[in-house]
Amino acid sequence: MTDLPNDRSLEKYRRMLRIRHFEDRAEAIHAAGEIPGALHTYAGQEASGVGACIALRTDDYMVGTHRSHGHPIAKGAKLRPLMAELLGKATGICKGKGGSMHLSDFSIGSLGETSIVGSGIPVAAGAALGSKLQGNDRVALCFFGDGATNEGAFHEGMNLAAVWKLPAIFVCENNGYAVSTPAHSAVPVKDIAERAKAYAMPAIIVDGQDVDAVEAAVTEAVERARTGGGPTLVETKTYRYADHAVNMGRILLDRGDEVDEWRKRDPLTLYRARLTEAGVAAATLDTMEQEVADEVADALQFARDSAYPEQAEAFDDVFVDRLPIPDYLTA
Amino acid sequence: MTKATYLEAIRQAQHEEMSRDARVFIMGEDIICNVFGTTTGFVDAFGVERVRDTPISENGFIGAAAGASMVGMRPIVDATIASFLYPAMDQIMSIIAKSRYIYGGQASLPLVIRTCLFYGNSNAAQHSDRPYSMFMNVPGLKIMVPSNAYDMKGMLKAAIRDDDPVLCFEDSTCWTSKSDMPDDPDFIIPLGKGEIKREGTDISVIAVAGAVPLALKAAEVLAKEGISIEVVDPRSLVPLDKPLILKSVRKTGRAITVDPAHQTCSAASEISALIVEQAFDALRGPVLRVATADTHLPFSPAIEKALYPTVDRIVAAARTLVGAAQPVSA
């Protein structure tokens, strides 16, 4: 466990708070119709994302998933462009062309939050290969869920990283469900970590509700990767409180009192207790929470004040050069 | 000026670009043993870090090329045979084609995927595909289909220097054809620039990849009958040199599109639609397609070869078209 309290501990708490507040606000305005499309929330998994990302340097790479709000915030992204993206605005991090499933901020090392399950894993292996070929010591960390580990992309990416000893860290955020399908009915091994054996890859299982534990596990993996020791699979045991996506209706099987049980080990509650025990004043934490709430409110105001993209923008960034705009849009 | 084959042109283009730019590297299955002769001497020249044999895992290593390109490398992936792109469709379609767009221009993917159109040699349906037109249906991928060694070298060098992802389809029926090759290390043919391979006045034959040499042979046959064929080679399908095609059709008033792909939704179909939409007033007859029938390719040579475009089929289409020609009203 890291020493408490210190700036790093407070930063972990701040980033978890940012994710929770950002999503709570997003969910509310989504329900009010202000955010189009689907919204896949990360609530419950904050310690996994923050613990993993805090173990990285800013210039390390990170690839995430369709549950894409938590990862960039955990890596240190600014909130304004993220919220503007949710609203489909031109000031959005992806200029309004990615939306909720693709909040990817390249300025903090993120290389994509991809919404095809498992598809980020080969990309992360390739980013790690890029580091190796360039002779730098950057590592590439990839988040994915338990469901992704049944995809070919997982096995191909793990295999490639293992045979080439790439500086990659594969973080499986095992939240127990692939959309509505429980992991126990789709994964024949007890722990995802067992799958690393097939690639002679070290694996670590960690309590995904404990941000310090996740940080410690990922730090070990990062050190191995950075010093030429190759990839590691880290499995964080975690849980998402919401359904797969908040506008898809009740597609999850009845989880009984499971959600309430997991909420008893809410990562923010646990960490606040730990910080308090270590002597951080409640007022300090309350102030931080208010600051974060203000930050989210500011981001939402910025998003609301921003313009939507021009129609012509639909033809930009398909290639380096903008495509011609068809007549039916210019007439 | 020395002559080089189509395969040698690929080797030269890669060698020159890897020598010029340390960010360029090549990977794929069996690169080091050099299956088709496009990486001869590469390990000695560039070492095993930049000349990488991959596990058989097309989705994995084509996706890895995407990741490497996003962090500043310029990968060339040798995917050996075109059908091997299918296991990698996820990475090609969802990551490589869309990342620049979906992340609002933050991502850049300067990579080349090379693969061979390996048809006409009794290799049965799973090894005989010509799938470039499938990839034309998704935005974000540049697609080159060179028909001779000269074009191959100039375009592949352009592709390696291009900041967009490029699929390079290499027609095995052109492998042994030779061209005079310029010595200029910066010899480049930009993607999107087609070429008139033969001037003519009666019919524009717009031919794709290995169909270009067939169209040129058909033009010889037809010239003896007094039918003058203009052979148009788009050289790349995305971007497509629409002005060149339309200008030729406006000159001749007739068009045949020839394409080794399956006919339905082929490149020939798209080019035909372009002509009908934008040069209908110049047409003196229907636009005809000479493509491969919509069946799988059989193993038996007795029934395989006739399914592809042939010189005879192009000649027959031209005769039909001239015979059916209607004068343009004044």
XYZ file of C-alpha atoms in Angstrom, chain B residues 16-284:
269
model
C 14.142 2.148 -51.220
C 11.526 3.400 -48.779
C 12.916 1.380 -45.860
C 16.374 2.783 -46.659
C 15.003 6.319 -46.847
C 12.846 6.280 -43.709
C 13.704 4.419 -40.483
C 10.027 4.495 -39.448
C 9.140 2.065 -42.247
C 9.194 -1.612 -41.308
C 7.627 -4.747 -42.738
C 5.861 -7.632 -41.081
C 3.756 -10.585 -42.065
C 3.728 -14.339 -42.337
C 6.944 -15.830 -43.714
C 8.591 -12.556 -44.681
C 12.070 -13.747 -43.822
C 11.853 -16.853 -46.017
C 10.460 -14.508 -48.621
C 7.665 -16.509 -50.212
C 7.117 -14.497 -53.404
C 10.514 -12.769 -53.649
C 9.475 -9.304 -52.536
C 11.803 -9.169 -49.508
C 14.983 -10.734 -50.918
C 17.961 -9.624 -48.835
C 15.875 -7.573 -46.433
C 16.989 -9.205 -43.194
C 20.639 -8.607 -44.100
C 19.888 -5.010 -45.012
C 17.498 -4.049 -42.232
C 17.684 -6.711 -39.479
C 15.028 -8.795 -37.824
C 13.518 -5.898 -35.867
C 12.347 -4.210 -39.060
C 11.672 -7.399 -41.012
C 9.345 -9.356 -38.774
C 7.824 -12.777 -39.193
C 4.448 -12.875 -37.479
C 2.445 -15.713 -35.970
C -0.488 -16.755 -38.170
C -2.909 -14.219 -36.730
C -3.997 -11.720 -39.363
C -6.352 -9.783 -37.118
C -3.602 -9.557 -34.503
C -0.736 -8.367 -36.652
C -2.800 -6.140 -38.932
C -4.212 -4.568 -35.770
C -0.676 -4.248 -34.432
C 0.235 -2.368 -37.607
C -2.604 0.022 -36.797
C -1.263 0.577 -33.283
C 2.318 1.004 -34.466
C 1.232 3.529 -37.089
C -0.708 5.495 -34.471
C 2.502 5.998 -32.471
C 4.589 7.188 -35.381
C 5.752 4.123 -37.302
C 4.976 3.444 -40.970
C 4.286 -0.287 -41.201
C 4.028 -2.356 -44.355
C 2.037 -5.521 -43.745
C 2.473 -8.371 -46.194
C -0.770 -10.321 -45.947
C 0.378 -12.816 -48.616
C -2.942 -13.748 -50.259
C -6.052 -11.582 -50.480
C -8.367 -14.092 -48.789
C -6.200 -13.781 -45.686
C -7.604 -10.284 -45.182
C -10.926 -11.773 -44.128
C -9.776 -12.875 -40.650
C -8.564 -9.285 -40.213
C -11.777 -7.580 -41.312
C -12.429 -6.345 -37.760
C -9.166 -4.422 -37.594
C -9.294 -3.240 -41.206
C -12.891 -2.054 -41.143
C -13.420 -0.898 -37.547
C -9.959 0.323 -36.565
C -7.888 1.130 -39.644
C -10.614 2.668 -41.790
C -12.389 4.543 -38.988
C -9.940 5.642 -36.303
C -8.959 8.968 -37.870
C -12.628 9.827 -38.255
C -14.067 8.513 -35.040
C -11.439 10.337 -32.950
C -11.969 13.589 -34.817
C -8.638 13.625 -36.625
C -6.514 12.825 -33.555
C -5.388 9.487 -35.004
C -3.131 9.059 -37.997
C -2.617 5.636 -39.563
C 0.078 5.734 -42.242
C 0.258 2.041 -43.085
C 0.232 -0.169 -46.173
C -1.393 -3.578 -46.351
C -0.029 -5.528 -49.310
C -1.800 -8.591 -50.547
C -1.846 -10.721 -53.639
C -4.744 -11.430 -56.003
C -3.847 -15.078 -56.468
C -6.405 -16.281 -58.978
C -6.496 -18.377 -62.123
C -4.189 -21.157 -61.007
C -6.438 -23.917 -59.696
C -6.221 -22.872 -56.091
C -9.963 -23.203 -55.502
C -12.381 -20.703 -54.019
C -10.624 -19.872 -50.739
C -7.368 -18.888 -52.450
C -8.684 -17.178 -55.592
C -10.372 -13.991 -54.408
C -10.197 -10.461 -55.855
C -11.867 -8.580 -52.966
C -10.843 -4.944 -53.555
C -14.383 -3.887 -54.413
C -15.592 -5.052 -50.979
C -13.171 -2.586 -49.414
C -14.348 0.213 -51.731
C -17.614 0.054 -49.806
C -16.082 1.420 -46.609
C -14.724 4.977 -46.517
C -11.249 5.586 -45.170
C -9.172 3.078 -47.131
C -7.146 3.969 -50.198
C -7.016 1.106 -52.699
C -4.406 0.605 -55.394
C -4.534 -1.998 -58.161
C -1.466 -1.510 -60.375
C -1.337 -3.441 -63.635
C 2.360 -3.243 -64.517
C 5.763 -3.062 -62.852
C 6.292 0.643 -63.505
C 2.988 1.625 -61.892
C 3.566 -0.796 -59.037
C 6.872 0.745 -58.058
C 5.759 4.350 -58.322
C 2.470 3.777 -56.564
C 3.830 1.561 -53.777
C 6.427 4.207 -52.972
C 3.639 6.779 -52.898
C 1.561 4.500 -50.658
C 4.388 4.043 -48.158
C 4.805 7.837 -47.987
C 1.033 8.419 -47.756
C -0.424 9.461 -44.407
C -3.616 7.475 -45.023
C -3.984 3.683 -44.837
C -3.526 2.032 -48.244
C -4.508 -1.440 -49.409
C -2.183 -2.595 -52.180
C -3.678 -5.391 -54.301
C -1.012 -7.163 -56.329
C -2.300 -9.086 -59.325
C -0.376 -12.350 -59.633
C -1.211 -12.552 -63.340
C 1.075 -9.501 -63.724
C 3.952 -10.864 -61.623
C 6.346 -11.629 -64.486
C 5.546 -8.619 -66.659
C 8.473 -6.214 -67.044
C 8.851 -2.444 -67.300
C 11.719 -0.024 -67.705
C 12.290 1.399 -64.264
C 13.442 4.978 -63.567
C 16.557 5.375 -61.429
C 15.168 8.370 -59.529
C 14.771 7.355 -55.859
C 11.864 9.790 -55.598
C 9.995 8.310 -58.577
C 6.384 8.477 -57.386
C 3.029 7.909 -59.037
C 0.409 9.602 -56.861
C -2.647 7.566 -55.931
C -5.735 8.815 -57.741
C -4.052 9.426 -61.086
C -5.151 6.981 -63.772
C -3.515 6.578 -67.147
C -4.606 6.072 -70.729
C -2.707 2.930 -71.633
C -3.729 3.096 -75.288
C -5.447 5.871 -77.206
C -8.555 5.058 -79.238
C -11.705 6.615 -80.638
C -14.554 4.062 -80.678
C -14.830 2.494 -77.220
C -13.335 3.271 -73.812
C -12.348 0.078 -72.042
C -11.819 0.853 -68.365
C -9.886 -2.082 -66.973
C -8.795 -2.993 -63.454
C -5.515 -4.665 -62.406
C -4.813 -7.837 -64.418
C -7.620 -6.932 -66.811
C -5.485 -4.121 -68.270
C -3.115 -6.408 -70.226
C -6.183 -8.321 -71.451
C -7.794 -5.103 -72.641
C -4.603 -4.135 -74.475
C -4.551 -7.505 -76.255
C -8.229 -7.164 -77.110
C -7.497 -3.729 -78.554
C -4.904 -5.289 -80.896
C -7.449 -7.828 -82.141
C -10.149 -5.197 -82.587
C -7.824 -2.782 -84.378
C -7.570 -5.317 -87.174
C -11.348 -5.123 -87.499
C -11.268 -1.346 -87.638
C -12.542 -0.866 -84.066
C -10.413 1.616 -82.140
C -10.171 0.918 -78.402
C -9.023 3.362 -75.743
C -7.723 1.503 -72.693
C -8.133 3.406 -69.432
C -6.312 2.157 -66.321
C -7.574 3.898 -63.162
C -4.547 2.420 -61.298
C -6.203 3.186 -57.959
C -9.868 2.609 -57.095
C -9.851 4.913 -54.061
C -9.281 7.663 -54.919
C -10.689 7.054 -58.404
C -9.608 9.234 -61.322
C -13.162 10.102 -62.341
C -12.196 12.998 -64.648
C -9.932 10.730 -66.712
C -12.629 8.067 -67.103
C -15.373 10.551 -67.969
C -13.174 12.440 -70.416
C -12.379 9.237 -72.271
C -16.021 8.148 -72.398
C -17.065 11.582 -73.619
C -14.541 11.174 -76.433
C -15.508 7.662 -77.531
C -19.202 7.575 -76.589
C -19.000 3.940 -75.554
C -17.726 2.156 -72.452
C -16.848 -1.340 -71.303
C -15.641 -1.912 -67.756
C -13.424 -4.948 -67.223
C -12.757 -6.296 -63.767
C -11.476 -9.628 -62.402
C -13.764 -9.230 -59.341
C -17.181 -10.867 -59.089
C -19.596 -8.799 -61.124
C -22.134 -7.796 -58.483
C -20.984 -4.630 -56.721
C -17.637 -4.860 -58.485
C -15.335 -1.944 -59.262
C -16.692 -2.357 -62.796
C -20.207 -1.790 -61.459
C -19.212 1.377 -59.641
C -17.369 2.756 -62.668
C -20.346 1.886 -64.891
C -22.697 3.747 -62.566
C -20.363 6.748 -62.570
C -20.404 6.834 -66.370
C -24.167 6.488 -66.597
C -24.740 9.209 -64.003
C -22.235 11.719 -65.302
C -21.764 11.054 -69.020
C -25.126 9.617 -70.069
C -25.584 12.281 -72.713
C -22.385 11.172 -74.442
C -23.253 7.473 -74.571
C -24.089 5.787 -77.871
